[in-house]
């Protein structure tokens, strides 16, 4: 993982800082916060790895030569920002009775994020105009995700669910005096976030289909069958699309098309490009595994038996 390994020692400093800050939360939120952080700690074996959330300030140093201290603080803010939005996502999807506790600690996470950012960007800084825009994009996307078929109709908007991640790149560019690059970098990160969502949706399509949640792979399959994606495609149709009609091959090709925008950009973000390339490779490998398994099942006469179950 060449997009992570060069920054491993920095990440240890960042996550230690986050742990120290959470340990100062009032009880019981100190223990709750540390326990929640473990689910996303990059150094925990079974944790969710959301690399872009905390590595983006370091990746930006290709074009924005910020100091170690600035990169670390933006990265720490990125971790808290990540925790905040994952808490909100959990609360929106949950009918459990612990939402009060979740939303309470979410505010503590957000307080840390803004405190770290205000140290670099006072209230009058243009940074906050961009941050406001990213939060607006997130809000509209979350509210409309079961209404608008963004993957078919306006693909870059798929990225808006993670738009607040961009504060780190915008912050780095403002700190290094390069605000003119913000728009182009925003677009490159959006393409990366779309592909990242595509990878998540490949892993979660069955669960999303059952829950009626928007899913890019389901959207692509539904458009192939010329039907509305929302709740009308069946699990059997999805299996046919994936295991017989090479849906994932088409899906991974579209991810590679996203990568072409990073490769052809005049803004050289090599680590972001490496990260994006690794996601594309994983999707392509998944498509090849499906094709190989289908060939094995066909040779053994087991494909129809598999699909009938």
mmCIF file of N, CA and C in Angstrom, residues 165-212:
data_model
loop_
_atom_site.group_PDB
_atom_site.id
_atom_site.type_symbol
_atom_site.label_atom_id
_atom_site.label_comp_id
_atom_site.label_asym_id
_atom_site.label_seq_id
_atom_site.Cartn_x
_atom_site.Cartn_y
_atom_site.Cartn_z
ATOM 1 N N UNK A 165 -15.150 15.388 3.401
ATOM 2 C CA UNK A 165 -13.748 14.949 3.386
ATOM 3 C C UNK A 165 -12.855 16.004 2.726
ATOM 4 N N UNK A 166 -13.421 16.756 1.796
ATOM 5 C CA UNK A 166 -12.634 17.696 0.997
ATOM 6 C C UNK A 166 -12.103 18.877 1.794
ATOM 7 N N UNK A 167 -12.563 19.037 3.042
ATOM 8 C CA UNK A 167 -12.032 20.159 3.821
ATOM 9 C C UNK A 167 -10.515 20.068 3.939
ATOM 10 N N UNK A 168 -9.985 18.838 3.974
ATOM 11 C CA UNK A 168 -8.543 18.659 4.168
ATOM 12 C C UNK A 168 -7.749 19.144 2.961
ATOM 13 N N UNK A 169 -8.218 18.820 1.768
ATOM 14 C CA UNK A 169 -7.506 19.269 0.569
ATOM 15 C C UNK A 169 -7.631 20.781 0.401
ATOM 16 N N UNK A 170 -8.827 21.305 0.637
ATOM 17 C CA UNK A 170 -9.022 22.753 0.534
ATOM 18 C C UNK A 170 -8.199 23.485 1.583
ATOM 19 N N UNK A 171 -8.172 22.943 2.796
ATOM 20 C CA UNK A 171 -7.363 23.553 3.851
ATOM 21 C C UNK A 171 -5.892 23.579 3.496
ATOM 22 N N UNK A 172 -5.390 22.471 2.955
ATOM 23 C CA UNK A 172 -3.973 22.406 2.577
ATOM 24 C C UNK A 172 -3.657 23.419 1.476
ATOM 25 N N UNK A 173 -4.554 23.558 0.518
ATOM 26 C CA UNK A 173 -4.324 24.502 -0.577
ATOM 27 C C UNK A 173 -4.362 25.952 -0.086
ATOM 28 N N UNK A 174 -5.261 26.253 0.830
ATOM 29 C CA UNK A 174 -5.320 27.615 1.365
ATOM 30 C C UNK A 174 -4.085 27.911 2.213
ATOM 31 N N UNK A 175 -3.649 26.950 3.007
ATOM 32 C CA UNK A 175 -2.467 27.154 3.847
ATOM 33 C C UNK A 175 -1.201 27.341 3.015
ATOM 34 N N UNK A 176 -1.176 26.750 1.828
ATOM 35 C CA UNK A 176 0.012 26.857 0.968
ATOM 36 C C UNK A 176 -0.140 27.942 -0.090
ATOM 37 N N UNK A 177 -1.222 28.723 -0.001
ATOM 38 C CA UNK A 177 -1.401 29.832 -0.925
ATOM 39 C C UNK A 177 -1.743 29.440 -2.345
ATOM 40 N N UNK A 178 -2.517 28.352 -2.510
ATOM 41 C CA UNK A 178 -2.874 27.902 -3.856
ATOM 42 C C UNK A 178 -4.390 27.699 -4.001
ATOM 43 N N UNK A 179 -5.170 28.723 -3.679
ATOM 44 C CA UNK A 179 -6.634 28.565 -3.759
ATOM 45 C C UNK A 179 -7.142 28.316 -5.169
ATOM 46 N N UNK A 180 -6.354 28.682 -6.175
ATOM 47 C CA UNK A 180 -6.791 28.513 -7.559
ATOM 48 C C UNK A 180 -6.927 27.047 -7.964
ATOM 49 N N UNK A 181 -6.344 26.129 -7.160
ATOM 50 C CA UNK A 181 -6.406 24.701 -7.477
ATOM 51 C C UNK A 181 -7.591 23.997 -6.820
ATOM 52 N N UNK A 182 -8.334 24.705 -5.988
ATOM 53 C CA UNK A 182 -9.391 24.050 -5.192
ATOM 54 C C UNK A 182 -10.427 23.367 -6.076
ATOM 55 N N UNK A 183 -10.898 24.038 -7.105
ATOM 56 C CA UNK A 183 -11.951 23.477 -7.951
ATOM 57 C C UNK A 183 -11.503 22.196 -8.640
ATOM 58 N N UNK A 184 -10.301 22.209 -9.225
ATOM 59 C CA UNK A 184 -9.784 21.024 -9.923
ATOM 60 C C UNK A 184 -9.560 19.878 -8.949
ATOM 61 N N UNK A 185 -9.004 20.162 -7.785
ATOM 62 C CA UNK A 185 -8.758 19.115 -6.793
ATOM 63 C C UNK A 185 -10.078 18.548 -6.278
ATOM 64 N N UNK A 186 -11.055 19.413 -6.057
ATOM 65 C CA UNK A 186 -12.386 18.939 -5.652
ATOM 66 C C UNK A 186 -12.911 17.896 -6.637
ATOM 67 N N UNK A 187 -12.749 18.162 -7.912
ATOM 68 C CA UNK A 187 -13.249 17.248 -8.941
ATOM 69 C C UNK A 187 -12.508 15.922 -8.909
ATOM 70 N N UNK A 188 -11.188 15.966 -8.761
ATOM 71 C CA UNK A 188 -10.403 14.732 -8.709
ATOM 72 C C UNK A 188 -10.772 13.888 -7.493
ATOM 73 N N UNK A 189 -10.994 14.544 -6.381
ATOM 74 C CA UNK A 189 -11.399 13.814 -5.171
ATOM 75 C C UNK A 189 -12.796 13.241 -5.358
ATOM 76 N N UNK A 190 -13.666 13.983 -6.041
ATOM 77 C CA UNK A 190 -15.014 13.466 -6.305
ATOM 78 C C UNK A 190 -14.958 12.179 -7.113
ATOM 79 N N UNK A 191 -14.137 12.136 -8.151
ATOM 80 C CA UNK A 191 -14.011 10.897 -8.927
ATOM 81 C C UNK A 191 -13.521 9.750 -8.043
ATOM 82 N N UNK A 192 -12.604 10.050 -7.158
ATOM 83 C CA UNK A 192 -12.090 9.023 -6.250
ATOM 84 C C UNK A 192 -13.184 8.546 -5.304
ATOM 85 N N UNK A 193 -13.963 9.469 -4.780
ATOM 86 C CA UNK A 193 -15.036 9.114 -3.851
ATOM 87 C C UNK A 193 -16.140 8.316 -4.545
ATOM 88 N N UNK A 194 -16.410 8.619 -5.813
ATOM 89 C CA UNK A 194 -17.384 7.823 -6.564
ATOM 90 C C UNK A 194 -16.917 6.378 -6.659
ATOM 91 N N UNK A 195 -15.656 6.181 -7.035
ATOM 92 C CA UNK A 195 -15.129 4.823 -7.177
ATOM 93 C C UNK A 195 -15.081 4.112 -5.832
ATOM 94 N N UNK A 196 -14.760 4.836 -4.788
ATOM 95 C CA UNK A 196 -14.757 4.252 -3.444
ATOM 96 C C UNK A 196 -16.162 3.792 -3.068
ATOM 97 N N UNK A 197 -17.175 4.602 -3.387
ATOM 98 C CA UNK A 197 -18.563 4.206 -3.122
ATOM 99 C C UNK A 197 -18.955 3.008 -3.975
ATOM 100 N N UNK A 198 -18.474 2.955 -5.201
ATOM 101 C CA UNK A 198 -18.745 1.805 -6.069
ATOM 102 C C UNK A 198 -18.208 0.520 -5.454
ATOM 103 N N UNK A 199 -17.014 0.594 -4.881
ATOM 104 C CA UNK A 199 -16.423 -0.588 -4.250
ATOM 105 C C UNK A 199 -17.243 -1.021 -3.029
ATOM 106 N N UNK A 200 -17.656 -0.052 -2.231
ATOM 107 C CA UNK A 200 -18.498 -0.367 -1.066
ATOM 108 C C UNK A 200 -19.812 -0.997 -1.512
ATOM 109 N N UNK A 201 -20.374 -0.492 -2.599
ATOM 110 C CA UNK A 201 -21.674 -0.977 -3.060
ATOM 111 C C UNK A 201 -21.580 -2.369 -3.669
ATOM 112 N N UNK A 202 -20.437 -2.699 -4.241
ATOM 113 C CA UNK A 202 -20.224 -4.073 -4.714
ATOM 114 C C UNK A 202 -20.240 -5.025 -3.522
ATOM 115 N N UNK A 203 -19.624 -4.634 -2.421
ATOM 116 C CA UNK A 203 -19.576 -5.485 -1.233
ATOM 117 C C UNK A 203 -20.939 -5.596 -0.549
ATOM 118 N N UNK A 204 -21.757 -4.541 -0.664
ATOM 119 C CA UNK A 204 -22.989 -4.460 0.136
ATOM 120 C C UNK A 204 -24.270 -4.588 -0.677
ATOM 121 N N UNK A 205 -24.193 -4.962 -1.945
ATOM 122 C CA UNK A 205 -25.380 -4.884 -2.803
ATOM 123 C C UNK A 205 -26.541 -5.716 -2.282
ATOM 124 N N UNK A 206 -26.257 -6.901 -1.766
ATOM 125 C CA UNK A 206 -27.350 -7.779 -1.313
ATOM 126 C C UNK A 206 -28.069 -7.173 -0.118
ATOM 127 N N UNK A 207 -27.300 -6.678 0.835
ATOM 128 C CA UNK A 207 -27.886 -6.050 2.021
ATOM 129 C C UNK A 207 -28.653 -4.785 1.637
ATOM 130 N N UNK A 208 -28.073 -3.968 0.768
ATOM 131 C CA UNK A 208 -28.738 -2.736 0.342
ATOM 132 C C UNK A 208 -30.041 -3.041 -0.410
ATOM 133 N N UNK A 209 -30.020 -4.087 -1.221
ATOM 134 C CA UNK A 209 -31.217 -4.459 -1.976
ATOM 135 C C UNK A 209 -32.350 -4.834 -1.026
ATOM 136 N N UNK A 210 -32.022 -5.601 0.007
ATOM 137 C CA UNK A 210 -33.033 -6.019 0.977
ATOM 138 C C UNK A 210 -33.568 -4.837 1.777
ATOM 139 N N UNK A 211 -32.696 -3.879 2.074
ATOM 140 C CA UNK A 211 -33.100 -2.737 2.898
ATOM 141 C C UNK A 211 -33.689 -1.593 2.085
ATOM 142 N N UNK A 212 -33.577 -1.684 0.762
ATOM 143 C CA UNK A 212 -34.074 -0.610 -0.086
ATOM 144 C C UNK A 212 -33.162 0.604 -0.113
#
